[in-house]
Every structure is written in structure tokens, then in C-alpha cells.
GROMACS .gro file of N, CA and C in nm:
model
  465
    1MET      N    1  -4.537  -1.599  -3.038
    1MET     CA    2  -4.434  -1.608  -2.948
    1MET      C    3  -4.326  -1.707  -2.966
    2ASN      N    4  -4.376  -1.853  -3.007
    2ASN     CA    5  -4.280  -1.949  -3.021
    2ASN      C    6  -4.208  -1.926  -3.151
    3ARG      N    7  -4.250  -1.853  -3.227
    3ARG     CA    8  -4.166  -1.807  -3.357
    3ARG      C    9  -4.064  -1.711  -3.326
    4LEU      N   10  -4.076  -1.609  -3.219
    4LEU     CA   11  -3.973  -1.532  -3.183
    4LEU      C   12  -3.871  -1.567  -3.097
    5LYS      N   13  -3.927  -1.693  -3.023
    5LYS     CA   14  -3.806  -1.755  -2.937
    5LYS      C   15  -3.732  -1.843  -3.014
    6PHE      N   16  -3.809  -1.905  -3.146
    6PHE     CA   17  -3.714  -1.967  -3.208
    6PHE      C   18  -3.580  -1.892  -3.294
    7TRP      N   19  -3.648  -1.796  -3.361
    7TRP     CA   20  -3.569  -1.669  -3.410
    7TRP      C   21  -3.437  -1.634  -3.324
    8ILE      N   22  -3.490  -1.609  -3.209
    8ILE     CA   23  -3.372  -1.550  -3.117
    8ILE      C   24  -3.274  -1.679  -3.094
    9ALA      N   25  -3.330  -1.784  -3.057
    9ALA     CA   26  -3.244  -1.922  -3.041
    9ALA      C   27  -3.126  -1.920  -3.170
   10VAL      N   28  -3.189  -1.918  -3.255
   10VAL     CA   29  -3.110  -1.954  -3.419
   10VAL      C   30  -3.038  -1.818  -3.426
   11GLY      N   31  -2.993  -1.759  -3.335
   11GLY     CA   32  -2.921  -1.608  -3.366
   11GLY      C   33  -2.993  -1.545  -3.477
   12LEU      N   34  -3.130  -1.525  -3.501
   12LEU     CA   35  -3.197  -1.445  -3.622
   12LEU      C   36  -3.153  -1.510  -3.771
   13GLY      N   37  -3.128  -1.622  -3.720
   13GLY     CA   38  -3.088  -1.693  -3.884
   13GLY      C   39  -2.934  -1.742  -3.884
   14SER      N   40  -2.850  -1.684  -3.796
   14SER     CA   41  -2.722  -1.711  -3.825
   14SER      C   42  -2.669  -1.827  -3.833
   15GLY      N   43  -2.767  -1.905  -3.735
   15GLY     CA   44  -2.713  -2.055  -3.667
   15GLY      C   45  -2.762  -2.160  -3.812
   16LEU      N   46  -2.845  -2.124  -3.897
   16LEU     CA   47  -2.951  -2.204  -3.970
   16LEU      C   48  -2.847  -2.289  -4.096
   17SER      N   49  -2.733  -2.215  -4.082
   17SER     CA   50  -2.636  -2.302  -4.188
   17SER      C   51  -2.612  -2.441  -4.192
   18THR      N   52  -2.641  -2.525  -4.272
   18THR     CA   53  -2.634  -2.661  -4.280
   18THR      C   54  -2.487  -2.711  -4.247
   19LYS      N   55  -2.407  -2.628  -4.256
   19LYS     CA   56  -2.240  -2.681  -4.269
   19LYS      C   57  -2.204  -2.558  -4.133
   20ALA      N   58  -2.147  -2.632  -4.057
   20ALA     CA   59  -2.091  -2.563  -3.892
   20ALA      C   60  -2.181  -2.456  -3.850
   21PRO      N   61  -2.299  -2.464  -3.802
   21PRO     CA   62  -2.376  -2.377  -3.756
   21PRO      C   63  -2.349  -2.306  -3.641
   22GLY      N   64  -2.231  -2.387  -3.558
   22GLY     CA   65  -2.213  -2.307  -3.474
   22GLY      C   66  -2.084  -2.183  -3.497
   23THR      N   67  -2.002  -2.219  -3.615
   23THR     CA   68  -1.909  -2.116  -3.633
   23THR      C   69  -2.003  -1.998  -3.726
   24THR      N   70  -2.095  -2.032  -3.808
   24THR     CA   71  -2.165  -1.913  -3.882
   24THR      C   72  -2.237  -1.837  -3.758
   25GLY      N   73  -2.306  -1.881  -3.655
   25GLY     CA   74  -2.401  -1.841  -3.547
   25GLY      C   75  -2.298  -1.745  -3.490
   26THR      N   76  -2.151  -1.798  -3.448
   26THR     CA   77  -2.090  -1.715  -3.386
   26THR      C   78  -2.015  -1.564  -3.431
   27ILE      N   79  -2.043  -1.618  -3.597
   27ILE     CA   80  -2.038  -1.473  -3.660
   27ILE      C   81  -2.111  -1.410  -3.663
   28GLY      N   82  -2.245  -1.465  -3.662
   28GLY     CA   83  -2.368  -1.360  -3.648
   28GLY      C   84  -2.393  -1.231  -3.561
   29ILE      N   85  -2.254  -1.256  -3.404
   29ILE     CA   86  -2.259  -1.155  -3.351
   29ILE      C   87  -2.168  -1.058  -3.342
   30LEU      N   88  -2.058  -1.103  -3.425
   30LEU     CA   89  -1.960  -0.985  -3.454
   30LEU      C   90  -2.001  -0.845  -3.497
   31PRO      N   91  -2.081  -0.842  -3.558
   31PRO     CA   92  -2.134  -0.692  -3.592
   31PRO      C   93  -2.161  -0.609  -3.486
   32LEU      N   94  -2.246  -0.655  -3.422
   32LEU     CA   95  -2.291  -0.599  -3.268
   32LEU      C   96  -2.151  -0.541  -3.189
   33LEU      N   97  -2.078  -0.668  -3.180
   33LEU     CA   98  -1.952  -0.649  -3.072
   33LEU      C   99  -1.853  -0.552  -3.130
   34PHE      N  100  -1.861  -0.540  -3.282
   34PHE     CA  101  -1.751  -0.436  -3.365
   34PHE      C  102  -1.795  -0.304  -3.313
   35PHE      N  103  -1.962  -0.297  -3.291
   35PHE     CA  104  -2.000  -0.164  -3.260
   35PHE      C  105  -1.986  -0.118  -3.120
   36ILE      N  106  -1.996  -0.197  -3.016
   36ILE     CA  107  -2.004  -0.154  -2.895
   36ILE      C  108  -1.837  -0.196  -2.832
   37TRP      N  109  -1.719  -0.229  -2.887
   37TRP     CA  110  -1.580  -0.260  -2.875
   37TRP      C  111  -1.542  -0.165  -2.748
   38GLU      N  112  -1.579  -0.051  -2.758
   38GLU     CA  113  -1.542   0.066  -2.676
   38GLU      C  114  -1.627   0.108  -2.620
   39GLY      N  115  -1.703   0.016  -2.587
   39GLY     CA  116  -1.814   0.086  -2.476
   39GLY      C  117  -1.798   0.055  -2.319
   40PRO      N  118  -1.860   0.127  -2.243
   40PRO     CA  119  -1.823   0.110  -2.123
   40PRO      C  120  -1.858  -0.029  -2.044
   41LEU      N  121  -1.805  -0.045  -1.958
   41LEU     CA  122  -1.844  -0.205  -1.886
   41LEU      C  123  -1.993  -0.208  -1.870
   42ILE      N  124  -2.086  -0.137  -1.799
   42ILE     CA  125  -2.213  -0.173  -1.792
   42ILE      C  126  -2.283  -0.203  -1.948
   43VAL      N  127  -2.239  -0.180  -2.011
   43VAL     CA  128  -2.310  -0.211  -2.182
   43VAL      C  129  -2.276  -0.363  -2.197
   44TRP      N  130  -2.124  -0.386  -2.159
   44TRP     CA  131  -2.079  -0.529  -2.166
   44TRP      C  132  -2.132  -0.596  -2.071
   45ILE      N  133  -2.183  -0.567  -1.939
   45ILE     CA  134  -2.235  -0.651  -1.830
   45ILE      C  135  -2.416  -0.649  -1.903
   46LEU      N  136  -2.459  -0.572  -1.882
   46LEU     CA  137  -2.629  -0.558  -1.942
   46LEU      C  138  -2.636  -0.637  -2.075
   47GLY      N  139  -2.553  -0.664  -2.171
   47GLY     CA  140  -2.541  -0.729  -2.265
   47GLY      C  141  -2.556  -0.870  -2.269
   48PHE      N  142  -2.445  -0.942  -2.188
   48PHE     CA  143  -2.435  -1.037  -2.128
   48PHE      C  144  -2.560  -1.066  -2.094
   49PHE      N  145  -2.612  -1.041  -2.003
   49PHE     CA  146  -2.712  -1.086  -1.925
   49PHE      C  147  -2.840  -1.060  -1.968
   50VAL      N  148  -2.866  -1.009  -2.058
   50VAL     CA  149  -2.984  -1.018  -2.188
   50VAL      C  150  -2.968  -1.100  -2.231
   51LEU      N  151  -2.822  -1.128  -2.288
   51LEU     CA  152  -2.787  -1.260  -2.375
   51LEU      C  153  -2.847  -1.385  -2.294
   52CYS      N  154  -2.782  -1.397  -2.213
   52CYS     CA  155  -2.816  -1.511  -2.103
   52CYS      C  156  -2.960  -1.519  -2.091
   53GLY      N  157  -3.031  -1.398  -2.029
   53GLY     CA  158  -3.200  -1.435  -2.026
   53GLY      C  159  -3.246  -1.494  -2.141
   54LEU      N  160  -3.204  -1.450  -2.233
   54LEU     CA  161  -3.284  -1.483  -2.359
   54LEU      C  162  -3.253  -1.636  -2.422
   55ALA      N  163  -3.134  -1.629  -2.387
   55ALA     CA  164  -3.101  -1.812  -2.393
   55ALA      C  165  -3.182  -1.892  -2.337
   56ILE      N  166  -3.197  -1.868  -2.222
   56ILE     CA  167  -3.263  -1.925  -2.116
   56ILE      C  168  -3.403  -1.956  -2.168
   57TRP      N  169  -3.467  -1.840  -2.195
   57TRP     CA  170  -3.606  -1.839  -2.235
   57TRP      C  171  -3.640  -1.889  -2.356
   58SER      N  172  -3.521  -1.887  -2.479
   58SER     CA  173  -3.545  -1.949  -2.616
   58SER      C  174  -3.521  -2.094  -2.631
   59ILE      N  175  -3.393  -2.130  -2.576
   59ILE     CA  176  -3.374  -2.249  -2.609
   59ILE      C  177  -3.483  -2.350  -2.595
   60PRO      N  178  -3.552  -2.362  -2.469
   60PRO     CA  179  -3.623  -2.479  -2.490
   60PRO      C  180  -3.725  -2.510  -2.623
   61GLU      N  181  -3.813  -2.397  -2.647
   61GLU     CA  182  -3.868  -2.377  -2.762
   61GLU      C  183  -3.817  -2.410  -2.889
   62ALA      N  184  -3.677  -2.376  -2.925
   62ALA     CA  185  -3.598  -2.434  -3.036
   62ALA      C  186  -3.563  -2.558  -3.043
   63GLY      N  187  -3.523  -2.626  -2.938
   63GLY     CA  188  -3.501  -2.728  -2.890
   63GLY      C  189  -3.610  -2.848  -2.912
   64ARG      N  190  -3.758  -2.804  -2.894
   64ARG     CA  191  -3.862  -2.854  -2.911
   64ARG      C  192  -3.902  -2.879  -3.040
   65GLN      N  193  -3.866  -2.750  -3.124
   65GLN     CA  194  -3.890  -2.743  -3.273
   65GLN      C  195  -3.805  -2.808  -3.329
   66LEU      N  196  -3.671  -2.828  -3.333
   66LEU     CA  197  -3.575  -2.889  -3.381
   66LEU      C  198  -3.553  -3.056  -3.363
   67GLY      N  199  -3.613  -3.054  -3.254
   67GLY     CA  200  -3.619  -3.235  -3.194
   67GLY      C  201  -3.498  -3.249  -3.156
   68GLU      N  202  -3.396  -3.148  -3.066
   68GLU     CA  203  -3.326  -3.162  -2.980
   68GLU      C  204  -3.265  -3.026  -2.923
   69SER      N  205  -3.234  -3.081  -2.824
   69SER     CA  206  -3.234  -2.982  -2.699
   69SER      C  207  -3.141  -2.906  -2.726
   70ASP      N  208  -3.010  -3.002  -2.750
   70ASP     CA  209  -2.867  -2.896  -2.777
   70ASP      C  210  -2.853  -2.923  -2.964
   71HIS      N  211  -2.935  -2.873  -3.014
   71HIS     CA  212  -2.937  -2.886  -3.156
   71HIS      C  213  -2.827  -2.761  -3.219
   72GLY      N  214  -2.742  -2.826  -3.321
   72GLY     CA  215  -2.626  -2.738  -3.340
   72GLY      C  216  -2.690  -2.612  -3.402
   73GLN      N  217  -2.801  -2.577  -3.457
   73GLN     CA  218  -2.880  -2.447  -3.507
   73GLN      C  219  -2.910  -2.374  -3.388
   74ILE      N  220  -2.935  -2.386  -3.292
   74ILE     CA  221  -2.922  -2.312  -3.156
   74ILE      C  222  -2.778  -2.256  -3.157
   75VAL      N  223  -2.797  -2.122  -3.170
   75VAL     CA  224  -2.666  -2.049  -3.146
   75VAL      C  225  -2.669  -1.951  -3.054
   76ILE      N  226  -2.791  -1.895  -3.002
   76ILE     CA  227  -2.752  -1.780  -2.889
   76ILE      C  228  -2.680  -1.827  -2.768
   77ASP      N  229  -2.654  -1.946  -2.741
   77ASP     CA  230  -2.546  -1.986  -2.608
   77ASP      C  231  -2.442  -1.929  -2.684
   78GLU      N  232  -2.385  -1.966  -2.838
   78GLU     CA  233  -2.263  -1.909  -2.891
   78GLU      C  234  -2.271  -1.744  -2.872
   79TRP      N  235  -2.341  -1.711  -2.861
   79TRP     CA  236  -2.360  -1.552  -2.895
   79TRP      C  237  -2.318  -1.479  -2.737
   80ALA      N  238  -2.353  -1.552  -2.674
   80ALA     CA  239  -2.361  -1.512  -2.484
   80ALA      C  240  -2.219  -1.547  -2.479
   81GLY      N  241  -2.143  -1.670  -2.507
   81GLY     CA  242  -2.020  -1.705  -2.501
   81GLY      C  243  -1.915  -1.641  -2.569
   82MET      N  244  -1.931  -1.608  -2.696
   82MET     CA  245  -1.862  -1.488  -2.799
   82MET      C  246  -1.878  -1.336  -2.706
   83TRP      N  247  -1.972  -1.345  -2.653
   83TRP     CA  248  -2.019  -1.197  -2.588
   83TRP      C  249  -1.884  -1.174  -2.462
   84LEU      N  250  -1.879  -1.245  -2.407
   84LEU     CA  251  -1.817  -1.257  -2.272
   84LEU      C  252  -1.681  -1.293  -2.315
   85ALA      N  253  -1.627  -1.361  -2.414
   85ALA     CA  254  -1.469  -1.374  -2.497
   85ALA      C  255  -1.436  -1.202  -2.550
   86ALA      N  256  -1.532  -1.158  -2.602
   86ALA     CA  257  -1.507  -0.993  -2.673
   86ALA      C  258  -1.501  -0.912  -2.532
   87CYS      N  259  -1.560  -0.940  -2.429
   87CYS     CA  260  -1.554  -0.852  -2.316
   87CYS      C  261  -1.426  -0.839  -2.267
   88GLY      N  262  -1.384  -0.951  -2.219
   88GLY     CA  263  -1.246  -1.001  -2.185
   88GLY      C  264  -1.127  -0.906  -2.281
   89ILE      N  265  -1.146  -0.930  -2.408
   89ILE     CA  266  -1.030  -0.861  -2.466
   89ILE      C  267  -1.038  -0.739  -2.512
   90SER      N  268  -1.179  -0.703  -2.500
   90SER     CA  269  -1.183  -0.512  -2.502
   90SER      C  270  -1.140  -0.466  -2.397
   91LEU      N  271  -1.196  -0.493  -2.288
   91LEU     CA  272  -1.167  -0.424  -2.137
   91LEU      C  273  -1.023  -0.468  -2.107
   92CYS      N  274  -0.952  -0.582  -2.118
   92CYS     CA  275  -0.857  -0.644  -2.047
   92CYS      C  276  -0.735  -0.612  -2.162
   93THR      N  277  -0.732  -0.583  -2.253
   93THR     CA  278  -0.615  -0.546  -2.349
   93THR      C  279  -0.619  -0.401  -2.446
   94ASP      N  280  -0.520  -0.377  -2.501
   94ASP     CA  281  -0.521  -0.284  -2.580
   94ASP      C  282  -0.540  -0.277  -2.752
   95LEU      N  283  -0.608  -0.407  -2.760
   95LEU     CA  284  -0.577  -0.483  -2.931
   95LEU      C  285  -0.707  -0.370  -2.991
   96THR      N  286  -0.678  -0.382  -3.131
   96THR     CA  287  -0.774  -0.312  -3.201
   96THR      C  288  -0.905  -0.408  -3.211
   97VAL      N  289  -0.997  -0.330  -3.262
   97VAL     CA  290  -1.138  -0.411  -3.266
   97VAL      C  291  -1.103  -0.545  -3.344
   98TRP      N  292  -1.052  -0.522  -3.477
   98TRP     CA  293  -1.027  -0.628  -3.576
   98TRP      C  294  -0.947  -0.739  -3.510
   99ILE      N  295  -0.836  -0.718  -3.478
   99ILE     CA  296  -0.730  -0.818  -3.404
   99ILE      C  297  -0.836  -0.858  -3.276
  100GLY      N  298  -0.882  -0.768  -3.193
  100GLY     CA  299  -0.940  -0.826  -3.076
  100GLY      C  300  -1.050  -0.949  -3.122
  101LEU      N  301  -1.132  -0.913  -3.204
  101LEU     CA  302  -1.266  -0.996  -3.238
  101LEU      C  303  -1.222  -1.086  -3.333
  102CYS      N  304  -1.074  -1.111  -3.372
  102CYS     CA  305  -1.029  -1.218  -3.460
  102CYS      C  306  -0.976  -1.311  -3.366
  103LEU      N  307  -0.910  -1.268  -3.263
  103LEU     CA  308  -0.842  -1.373  -3.178
  103LEU      C  309  -0.987  -1.397  -3.062
  104GLY      N  310  -1.081  -1.339  -3.029
  104GLY     CA  311  -1.173  -1.369  -2.955
  104GLY      C  312  -1.234  -1.480  -3.010
  105PHE      N  313  -1.297  -1.488  -3.169
  105PHE     CA  314  -1.355  -1.544  -3.225
  105PHE      C  315  -1.271  -1.693  -3.215
  106PHE      N  316  -1.126  -1.699  -3.280
  106PHE     CA  317  -1.085  -1.838  -3.307
  106PHE      C  318  -1.085  -1.911  -3.139
  107GLY      N  319  -1.030  -1.823  -3.083
  107GLY     CA  320  -1.026  -1.856  -2.907
  107GLY      C  321  -1.147  -1.906  -2.861
  108PHE      N  322  -1.245  -1.859  -2.882
  108PHE     CA  323  -1.369  -1.898  -2.821
  108PHE      C  324  -1.414  -2.054  -2.913
  109ARG      N  325  -1.402  -2.047  -3.033
  109ARG     CA  326  -1.424  -2.143  -3.136
  109ARG      C  327  -1.341  -2.286  -3.088
  110ILE      N  328  -1.243  -2.252  -3.047
  110ILE     CA  329  -1.128  -2.374  -3.002
  110ILE      C  330  -1.197  -2.389  -2.884
  111PHE      N  331  -1.200  -2.321  -2.786
  111PHE     CA  332  -1.248  -2.362  -2.648
  111PHE      C  333  -1.378  -2.461  -2.703
  112ASP      N  334  -1.500  -2.418  -2.745
  112ASP     CA  335  -1.613  -2.482  -2.764
  112ASP      C  336  -1.577  -2.598  -2.838
  113ILE      N  337  -1.518  -2.572  -2.940
  113ILE     CA  338  -1.539  -2.724  -3.009
  113ILE      C  339  -1.429  -2.839  -2.940
  114THR      N  340  -1.329  -2.828  -2.876
  114THR     CA  341  -1.233  -2.891  -2.820
  114THR      C  342  -1.302  -2.908  -2.646
  115LYS      N  343  -1.401  -2.838  -2.622
  115LYS     CA  344  -1.435  -2.896  -2.485
  115LYS      C  345  -1.370  -2.931  -2.349
  116LEU      N  346  -1.279  -2.859  -2.387
  116LEU     CA  347  -1.153  -2.845  -2.261
  116LEU      C  348  -1.224  -2.858  -2.104
  117GLY      N  349  -1.186  -2.928  -2.005
  117GLY     CA  350  -1.221  -2.890  -1.864
  117GLY      C  351  -1.371  -2.886  -1.828
  118LEU      N  352  -1.410  -2.741  -1.818
  118LEU     CA  353  -1.530  -2.709  -1.750
  118LEU      C  354  -1.604  -2.657  -1.872
  119VAL      N  355  -1.580  -2.655  -1.959
  119VAL     CA  356  -1.677  -2.651  -2.092
  119VAL      C  357  -1.756  -2.806  -2.105
  120SER      N  358  -1.651  -2.904  -2.085
  120SER     CA  359  -1.706  -3.048  -2.097
  120SER      C  360  -1.804  -3.057  -1.982
  121TRP      N  361  -1.771  -3.028  -1.877
  121TRP     CA  362  -1.835  -3.071  -1.753
  121TRP      C  363  -1.960  -3.022  -1.747
  122CYS      N  364  -1.959  -2.867  -1.807
  122CYS     CA  365  -2.120  -2.776  -1.811
  122CYS      C  366  -2.200  -2.888  -1.899
  123GLU      N  367  -2.161  -2.922  -2.030
  123GLU     CA  368  -2.234  -2.971  -2.117
  123GLU      C  369  -2.285  -3.091  -2.045
  124ARG      N  370  -2.192  -3.172  -1.993
  124ARG     CA  371  -2.225  -3.314  -1.966
  124ARG      C  372  -2.315  -3.335  -1.815
  125LYS      N  373  -2.307  -3.222  -1.726
  125LYS     CA  374  -2.357  -3.222  -1.600
  125LYS      C  375  -2.475  -3.112  -1.574
  126LEU      N  376  -2.482  -3.042  -1.657
  126LEU     CA  377  -2.621  -2.903  -1.636
  126LEU      C  378  -2.720  -2.987  -1.736
  127ALA      N  379  -2.861  -2.984  -1.720
  127ALA     CA  380  -2.924  -3.017  -1.776
  127ALA      C  381  -3.001  -2.900  -1.846
  128GLY      N  382  -3.110  -2.938  -1.939
  128GLY     CA  383  -3.169  -2.857  -2.014
  128GLY      C  384  -3.110  -2.715  -2.060
  129ALA      N  385  -3.165  -2.594  -2.067
  129ALA     CA  386  -3.099  -2.481  -2.122
  129ALA      C  387  -3.020  -2.431  -2.064
  130TRP      N  388  -2.969  -2.465  -1.961
  130TRP     CA  389  -2.839  -2.435  -1.867
  130TRP      C  390  -2.758  -2.488  -1.909
  131GLY      N  391  -2.741  -2.610  -1.943
  131GLY     CA  392  -2.650  -2.702  -1.978
  131GLY      C  393  -2.629  -2.671  -2.119
  132VAL      N  394  -2.721  -2.624  -2.223
  132VAL     CA  395  -2.686  -2.592  -2.351
  132VAL      C  396  -2.586  -2.436  -2.340
  133LEU      N  397  -2.631  -2.358  -2.258
  133LEU     CA  398  -2.606  -2.241  -2.241
  133LEU      C  399  -2.444  -2.242  -2.167
  134MET      N  400  -2.416  -2.285  -2.073
  134MET     CA  401  -2.327  -2.278  -1.968
  134MET      C  402  -2.206  -2.356  -2.037
  135ASP      N  403  -2.177  -2.411  -2.108
  135ASP     CA  404  -2.073  -2.483  -2.152
  135ASP      C  405  -1.997  -2.344  -2.264
  136ASP      N  406  -2.094  -2.302  -2.351
  136ASP     CA  407  -2.012  -2.163  -2.411
  136ASP      C  408  -1.987  -2.037  -2.321
  137ILE      N  409  -2.090  -2.050  -2.194
  137ILE     CA  410  -2.005  -1.961  -2.115
  137ILE      C  411  -1.882  -1.950  -2.068
  138ALA      N  412  -1.848  -2.112  -2.013
  138ALA     CA  413  -1.704  -2.146  -1.961
  138ALA      C  414  -1.624  -2.137  -2.096
  139ALA      N  415  -1.650  -2.155  -2.201
  139ALA     CA  416  -1.573  -2.139  -2.321
  139ALA      C  417  -1.530  -1.983  -2.351
  140GLY      N  418  -1.632  -1.883  -2.339
  140GLY     CA  419  -1.573  -1.755  -2.352
  140GLY      C  420  -1.547  -1.730  -2.206
  141GLY      N  421  -1.532  -1.775  -2.139
  141GLY     CA  422  -1.491  -1.753  -1.977
  141GLY      C  423  -1.342  -1.799  -1.998
  142TYR      N  424  -1.302  -1.904  -2.055
  142TYR     CA  425  -1.147  -1.939  -2.082
  142TYR      C  426  -1.096  -1.800  -2.140
  143VAL      N  427  -1.130  -1.766  -2.277
  143VAL     CA  428  -1.096  -1.629  -2.342
  143VAL      C  429  -1.068  -1.533  -2.258
  144LEU      N  430  -1.175  -1.486  -2.184
  144LEU     CA  431  -1.160  -1.368  -2.097
  144LEU      C  432  -1.073  -1.366  -1.981
  145ILE      N  433  -1.038  -1.503  -1.934
  145ILE     CA  434  -0.903  -1.519  -1.838
  145ILE      C  435  -0.767  -1.515  -1.900
  146LEU      N  436  -0.741  -1.546  -2.009
  146LEU     CA  437  -0.659  -1.549  -2.100
  146LEU      C  438  -0.615  -1.422  -2.130
  147ALA      N  439  -0.734  -1.310  -2.158
  147ALA     CA  440  -0.718  -1.174  -2.216
  147ALA      C  441  -0.662  -1.092  -2.101
  148LEU      N  442  -0.714  -1.154  -1.977
  148LEU     CA  443  -0.668  -1.074  -1.845
  148LEU      C  444  -0.548  -1.089  -1.792
  149VAL      N  445  -0.497  -1.215  -1.859
  149VAL     CA  446  -0.353  -1.246  -1.784
  149VAL      C  447  -0.269  -1.187  -1.892
  150PHE      N  448  -0.320  -1.185  -2.024
  150PHE     CA  449  -0.216  -1.128  -2.145
  150PHE      C  450  -0.226  -0.982  -2.115
  151GLY      N  451  -0.326  -0.923  -2.070
  151GLY     CA  452  -0.344  -0.764  -1.997
  151GLY      C  453  -0.224  -0.721  -1.894
  152MET      N  454  -0.218  -0.809  -1.823
  152MET     CA  455  -0.166  -0.781  -1.672
  152MET      C  456  -0.029  -0.827  -1.733
  153ILE      N  457   0.014  -0.880  -1.805
  153ILE     CA  458   0.128  -0.907  -1.834
  153ILE      C  459   0.204  -0.805  -1.962
  154SER      N  460   0.130  -0.777  -2.036
  154SER     CA  461   0.160  -0.676  -2.111
  154SER      C  462   0.149  -0.529  -2.037
  155GLY      N  463   0.098  -0.514  -1.959
  155GLY     CA  464   0.103  -0.382  -1.885
  155GLY      C  465   0.024  -0.288  -1.893
   0.00000   0.00000   0.00000
């Protein structure tokens, strides 16, 4: 069971890069997002909650094995944040899958790396797996909000 938790937390290996594991880990979820891009809202919602549940379940064990609770190679949290960002772009805009995923990826990574506002607060104030997860959810939430505003403006 511990090996399963570890592999889920490191994004099925996508976060094991020694260079920019958060970025490579985020890339790891893109193929799945490509396939569900035009899926119904329920698929997006269920997928999001499954990823969050898997994150809360797997992060503590991976952190123990890696020697750090928020080790860079733990990327299931990036998967959940990127899922939320892609959900917003897919459901709120008319962008094609390729453009939408590129914008979502870069937007999510910018908010995740710069730790603006709520992203920083979540990372500093929330403990354990929740803190590891919620800063990425906040980063994805920023992209979702921007997609919603863009979708409303563009009609």
C-alpha cells in the first residue's frame, strides 16, 4: 500500500524529475485533460474530488519516504490544481483544447510558482497534506476565475 501511495503522490512518476519536478509533474496530467476536455461538468467535478482525495491519502506517506512533507517531487497536488484550471477554461471559454491546455498550464504554473495572495497563505497556514494540496487548488482557482471572467466578457 505504501508503494501505491508513493506512486500516486509523485504523479505516477511524472514528478520524479530532478529538474523542475512541479512543471514536469503538471505536464503528466495533460494527456488525461486532453481526453476529457469536452466532457460534462460531472466528469470534471468527480475527477477533481477523486484527485483531492488521492492527494490527502497519498501525500503523508510520500512525504515520509522523501523526508519532507512538501517535497518537490510530490505532484498529485499539481495534478489537482491543474485539473481545476483546465476545468475553468474548458467550461467557461470556447478555446480549443490545445490553446486551452497551454493557457491553463502556463497560468497555473505562474500562480503556483509566484505564490500570490491566497496561494501563499494556504502554503504557510495550512498544515500537512491540506497545506500541500490547497496552495495548488488556490493557484488553479485563480485560473478558473480568470477563465470565468474571460468567458463572461467574450460572450
